[in-house]
Amino acid sequence: MKILIPASAPRRAKTAGAAEGGGRRVTSYDVAALAGVSQSAVSRCFKPGASVSKATYARVMQAAQSLDYIPNAAARSLITRRSNLVAVIISRLANPHAPAALAELSRQLASRGKRALLFTPERESELDATLSDIWQYQVDGVIAAANLSERHVAQCARRSVPLVIFNRCAADVSAVVCDHAEATRLLVSRLAEAGHHQFALIDEGEASATARERQRGARARLAELDLPAPVVVAVEGGDDYAGGARGIRAIIAQLGRVPDAVICGNDIIAIGCLDTARHELGINIPGKMSVAGCDAVDASGWLSYNLTTLRQPIQKMAQAAAELLAALIESRDPAPEKRVFCPQLVEGTTARLQTADKLDLALRLELNKHGLMTM
Amino acid sequence: MKILIPASAPRRAKTAGAAEGGGRRVTSYDVAALAGVSQSAVSRCFKPGASVSKATYARVMQAAQSLDYIPNAAARSLITRRSNLVAVIISRLANPHAPAALAELSRQLASRGKRALLFTPERESELDATLSDIWQYQVDGVIAAANLSERHVAQCARRSVPLVIFNRCAADVSAVVCDHAEATRLLVSRLAEAGHHQFALIDEGEASATARERQRGARARLAELDLPAPVVVAVEGGDDYAGGARGIRAIIAQLGRVPDAVICGNDIIAIGCLDTARHELGINIPGKMSVAGCDAVDASGWLSYNLTTLRQPIQKMAQAAAELLAALIESRDPAPEKRVFCPQLVEGTTARLQTADKLDLALRLELNKHGLMTM
DNA sequence: TTGTATGCGTTATCAT
DNA sequence: ATGATAACGCATACAA
């Protein structure tokens, strides 16, 4: 059996000479040496609420500053099991209000000390690879503005990584959503009140959950009001300006005439529909036909359009998402919570709407309800 | 002096029982134990081009899969000094083509095994804090679509973190830019050829480097052509739809009449100018006045506008940025390289332009030059 | 080709 | 309040 004599020297002999090797990184050992304290003292100085004397704190901070020392997040996350990274999955950054949502999410995460690690899969088939990528980085949580399958959601659960779905429907997951069904109900109510009879919808196809919701809301309200079922045109993968242009032509072809009102899945579709109707088909809007969009974009307010549309409270939604995720990260209790917001009607000039004071009382009460957040 | 008896057991006693503690992470040790190999063997299996036998590779991969093992990027980056993270600084995500650029950057980085860590400072004053944040994460490089000061650039150099500036002017740094001066030169040339005499500019103020470039190009070309100096209106912080609306009113007030042509710093300004001129001031466009934008956005192609504008090759620029950064990361040679792209003229119907075959030969040659990439 | 041993830079635990 | 020491999970030099 061998007998060892313990080395009295510390495990590593760090030299504080930072100006030597060119590429050597500045570590807490360098700062400690310069400040004349132990490395653990340095570490404590960078941990909020740790017990350090005023004097050492000052010396350490000065040393750190003169060496440009900044703690290494990789090493920290290794031991704390907190990366302060949040994966943000946005499937289509081209989506009209994705930029606004992303900017606000980034802000909100930053205010909570988290950073957005961006993932932009282009097809749904890339989601598997995207998730694998994500796990590498030991993210503290995931915010997904993408159509995750149940399998993907389960994957998050198995790894116990908190997940918040943004603006998509999903079962058994925390989510921040807009009540799209209520939105189209509201729109149909107002338009019907103003005398519109034959409705049409241009929207994404059945693959889109939000499109299904919008269609469901519109159909239900129309049925309640004993109005004819709407003509529905799905613009698969063409939920954009060109889709709106094709959509209105398809509707007229199918119906044999101009509908009273067209409700579009988003503002860009609506603008495409509007431009084509006005400039190419010569339809008087809103005289002969009303057009409404969803998800107000900047362009909807421009003088050439002044679109009647529904505004999602994107900022509030982003804030809610960050809030929800933060709560999930703190407490290890995975009780899913949903926050449902309701879009607000923006009365433009592309639809003939009854002014509010002419509406009967019952309808006014109902509309009033929509102005509030619902759970 | 104490005498120690060395423990014959390894430094750490890892149990492969993954299903015990609930939250325990799966490590390469777990995979090694299940596959009956050493931890280093597992590590090698995940390193492309390492020397592993076919047999062990298969066993390790199967074990890894059954345990849902994925290497921990934090631990890896600690030893390899490569985080595979790239900080992307975008100061204003509201900026018309920021989303497109970001999406393409994310794509291009991903194809090189890198991830975009997003930073969205809102004011220039936040840049210091942003950079400090960035250094924590040991990013492999930085792509900045923001106005970094020389101090910020120096900070990157001192930490030897590769930096690529996106779409901003900067000295002594690698950058991907559009030649905005050439863009406005081109526009002025074409408009002058078509008989425009009195020009006006609506753009951001002197604080914006790209605005200064555009103004410089326009002034220079006008001087060459012996045309009067342009009326210039700066819309500080209002480089948007409302800015364009205010801008055209200011120009007319200043000039006492309608100018022949208005060149706007971006398409949104141009659209604001156009809408106000047409719908509120009743100016016939392009009959009485020509309007041109810069940085083609989707809306510029809509039927209601069909704007004459300049298209930046954003995709190519994003690709070039990723390429440049990747090269910088690979080679430790910090020789700055610039890639300059030239915007392409989009001939809409908001400006009276001479058709190309009527231009004199000299001008045609010059224009042709602009179609190519310049260095 | 494979295994052993060590270090990356930090935080956490414990004794002082 | 402070310092010594042990993880965290991986990659790599070196020995076998």
Short mmCIF file of N, CA, C and O in Angstrom, two decimals, chain A residues 106-107 115, chain B residues 88-93 118-131 134 145-146 148:
data_model
loop_
_atom_site.label_atom_id
_atom_site.label_comp_id
_atom_site.label_asym_id
_atom_site.label_seq_id
_atom_site.Cartn_x
_atom_site.Cartn_y
_atom_site.Cartn_z
N SER A 106 -38.56 39.52 -25.74
CA SER A 106 -37.15 39.74 -25.41
C SER A 106 -37.02 40.74 -24.25
O SER A 106 -36.27 40.52 -23.30
N ARG A 107 -37.77 41.82 -24.35
CA ARG A 107 -37.79 42.82 -23.29
C ARG A 107 -38.20 42.22 -21.95
O ARG A 107 -37.54 42.38 -20.95
N ARG A 115 -32.50 35.46 -21.06
CA ARG A 115 -32.16 35.81 -22.43
C ARG A 115 -32.90 34.93 -23.41
O ARG A 115 -33.12 33.75 -23.14
N VAL B 88 -26.81 38.38 -31.29
CA VAL B 88 -27.35 39.22 -32.36
C VAL B 88 -27.99 40.44 -31.70
O VAL B 88 -28.94 40.31 -30.93
N ILE B 89 -27.41 41.59 -31.97
CA ILE B 89 -27.93 42.82 -31.38
C ILE B 89 -28.77 43.55 -32.41
O ILE B 89 -28.27 43.92 -33.47
N ILE B 90 -30.04 43.70 -32.14
CA ILE B 90 -30.90 44.45 -33.04
C ILE B 90 -31.56 45.55 -32.23
O ILE B 90 -32.36 45.27 -31.34
N SER B 91 -31.22 46.77 -32.55
CA SER B 91 -31.69 47.85 -31.70
C SER B 91 -33.17 48.11 -31.89
O SER B 91 -33.90 48.33 -30.95
N ARG B 92 -33.63 48.07 -33.13
CA ARG B 92 -35.05 48.34 -33.32
C ARG B 92 -35.69 47.25 -34.16
O ARG B 92 -35.61 47.26 -35.38
N LEU B 93 -36.36 46.34 -33.47
CA LEU B 93 -36.99 45.24 -34.17
C LEU B 93 -38.18 45.74 -34.98
O LEU B 93 -38.71 45.06 -35.84
N LEU B 118 -30.48 36.56 -28.70
CA LEU B 118 -31.05 37.84 -29.12
C LEU B 118 -30.93 38.94 -28.07
O LEU B 118 -31.25 38.74 -26.91
N PHE B 119 -30.47 40.10 -28.50
CA PHE B 119 -30.40 41.26 -27.62
C PHE B 119 -31.09 42.42 -28.31
O PHE B 119 -30.77 42.74 -29.45
N THR B 120 -32.03 43.04 -27.62
CA THR B 120 -32.81 44.12 -28.24
C THR B 120 -32.78 45.37 -27.37
O THR B 120 -33.79 45.72 -26.76
N PRO B 121 -31.63 46.04 -27.30
CA PRO B 121 -31.58 47.28 -26.53
C PRO B 121 -32.47 48.32 -27.18
O PRO B 121 -32.57 48.36 -28.41
N GLU B 122 -33.13 49.14 -26.37
CA GLU B 122 -34.07 50.09 -26.96
C GLU B 122 -33.45 51.45 -27.18
O GLU B 122 -33.78 52.14 -28.12
N ARG B 123 -32.54 51.80 -26.30
CA ARG B 123 -31.84 53.07 -26.47
C ARG B 123 -30.36 52.79 -26.64
O ARG B 123 -29.88 51.74 -26.24
N GLU B 124 -29.67 53.76 -27.20
CA GLU B 124 -28.23 53.58 -27.37
C GLU B 124 -27.54 53.51 -26.00
O GLU B 124 -26.49 52.90 -25.86
N SER B 125 -28.17 54.13 -25.02
CA SER B 125 -27.57 54.15 -23.69
C SER B 125 -27.57 52.76 -23.06
O SER B 125 -26.82 52.50 -22.12
N GLU B 126 -28.40 51.89 -23.59
CA GLU B 126 -28.47 50.55 -23.01
C GLU B 126 -27.39 49.63 -23.57
O GLU B 126 -27.24 48.50 -23.13
N LEU B 127 -26.66 50.12 -24.56
CA LEU B 127 -25.70 49.26 -25.23
C LEU B 127 -24.60 48.77 -24.29
O LEU B 127 -24.15 47.62 -24.41
N ASP B 128 -24.17 49.61 -23.39
CA ASP B 128 -23.14 49.19 -22.45
C ASP B 128 -23.59 47.98 -21.64
O ASP B 128 -22.88 46.98 -21.54
N ALA B 129 -24.78 48.10 -21.08
CA ALA B 129 -25.31 47.00 -20.29
C ALA B 129 -25.49 45.76 -21.15
O ALA B 129 -25.22 44.63 -20.72
N THR B 130 -25.92 45.97 -22.38
CA THR B 130 -26.12 44.85 -23.29
C THR B 130 -24.82 44.10 -23.53
O THR B 130 -24.78 42.87 -23.46
N LEU B 131 -23.76 44.84 -23.78
CA LEU B 131 -22.48 44.19 -24.03
C LEU B 131 -22.01 43.42 -22.80
O LEU B 131 -21.54 42.28 -22.92
N ILE B 134 -23.70 40.28 -22.72
CA ILE B 134 -23.22 39.39 -23.77
C ILE B 134 -21.98 38.64 -23.34
O ILE B 134 -21.87 37.43 -23.54
N ALA B 145 -26.71 44.83 -35.53
CA ALA B 145 -27.48 45.75 -36.36
C ALA B 145 -27.88 46.90 -35.46
O ALA B 145 -29.06 47.09 -35.15
N ALA B 146 -26.88 47.60 -34.97
CA ALA B 146 -27.09 48.70 -34.04
C ALA B 146 -25.92 49.65 -34.18
O ALA B 146 -24.87 49.28 -34.71
N LEU B 148 -23.08 50.82 -32.86
CA LEU B 148 -22.03 50.66 -31.85
C LEU B 148 -21.06 51.84 -31.94
O LEU B 148 -20.70 52.29 -33.02
#
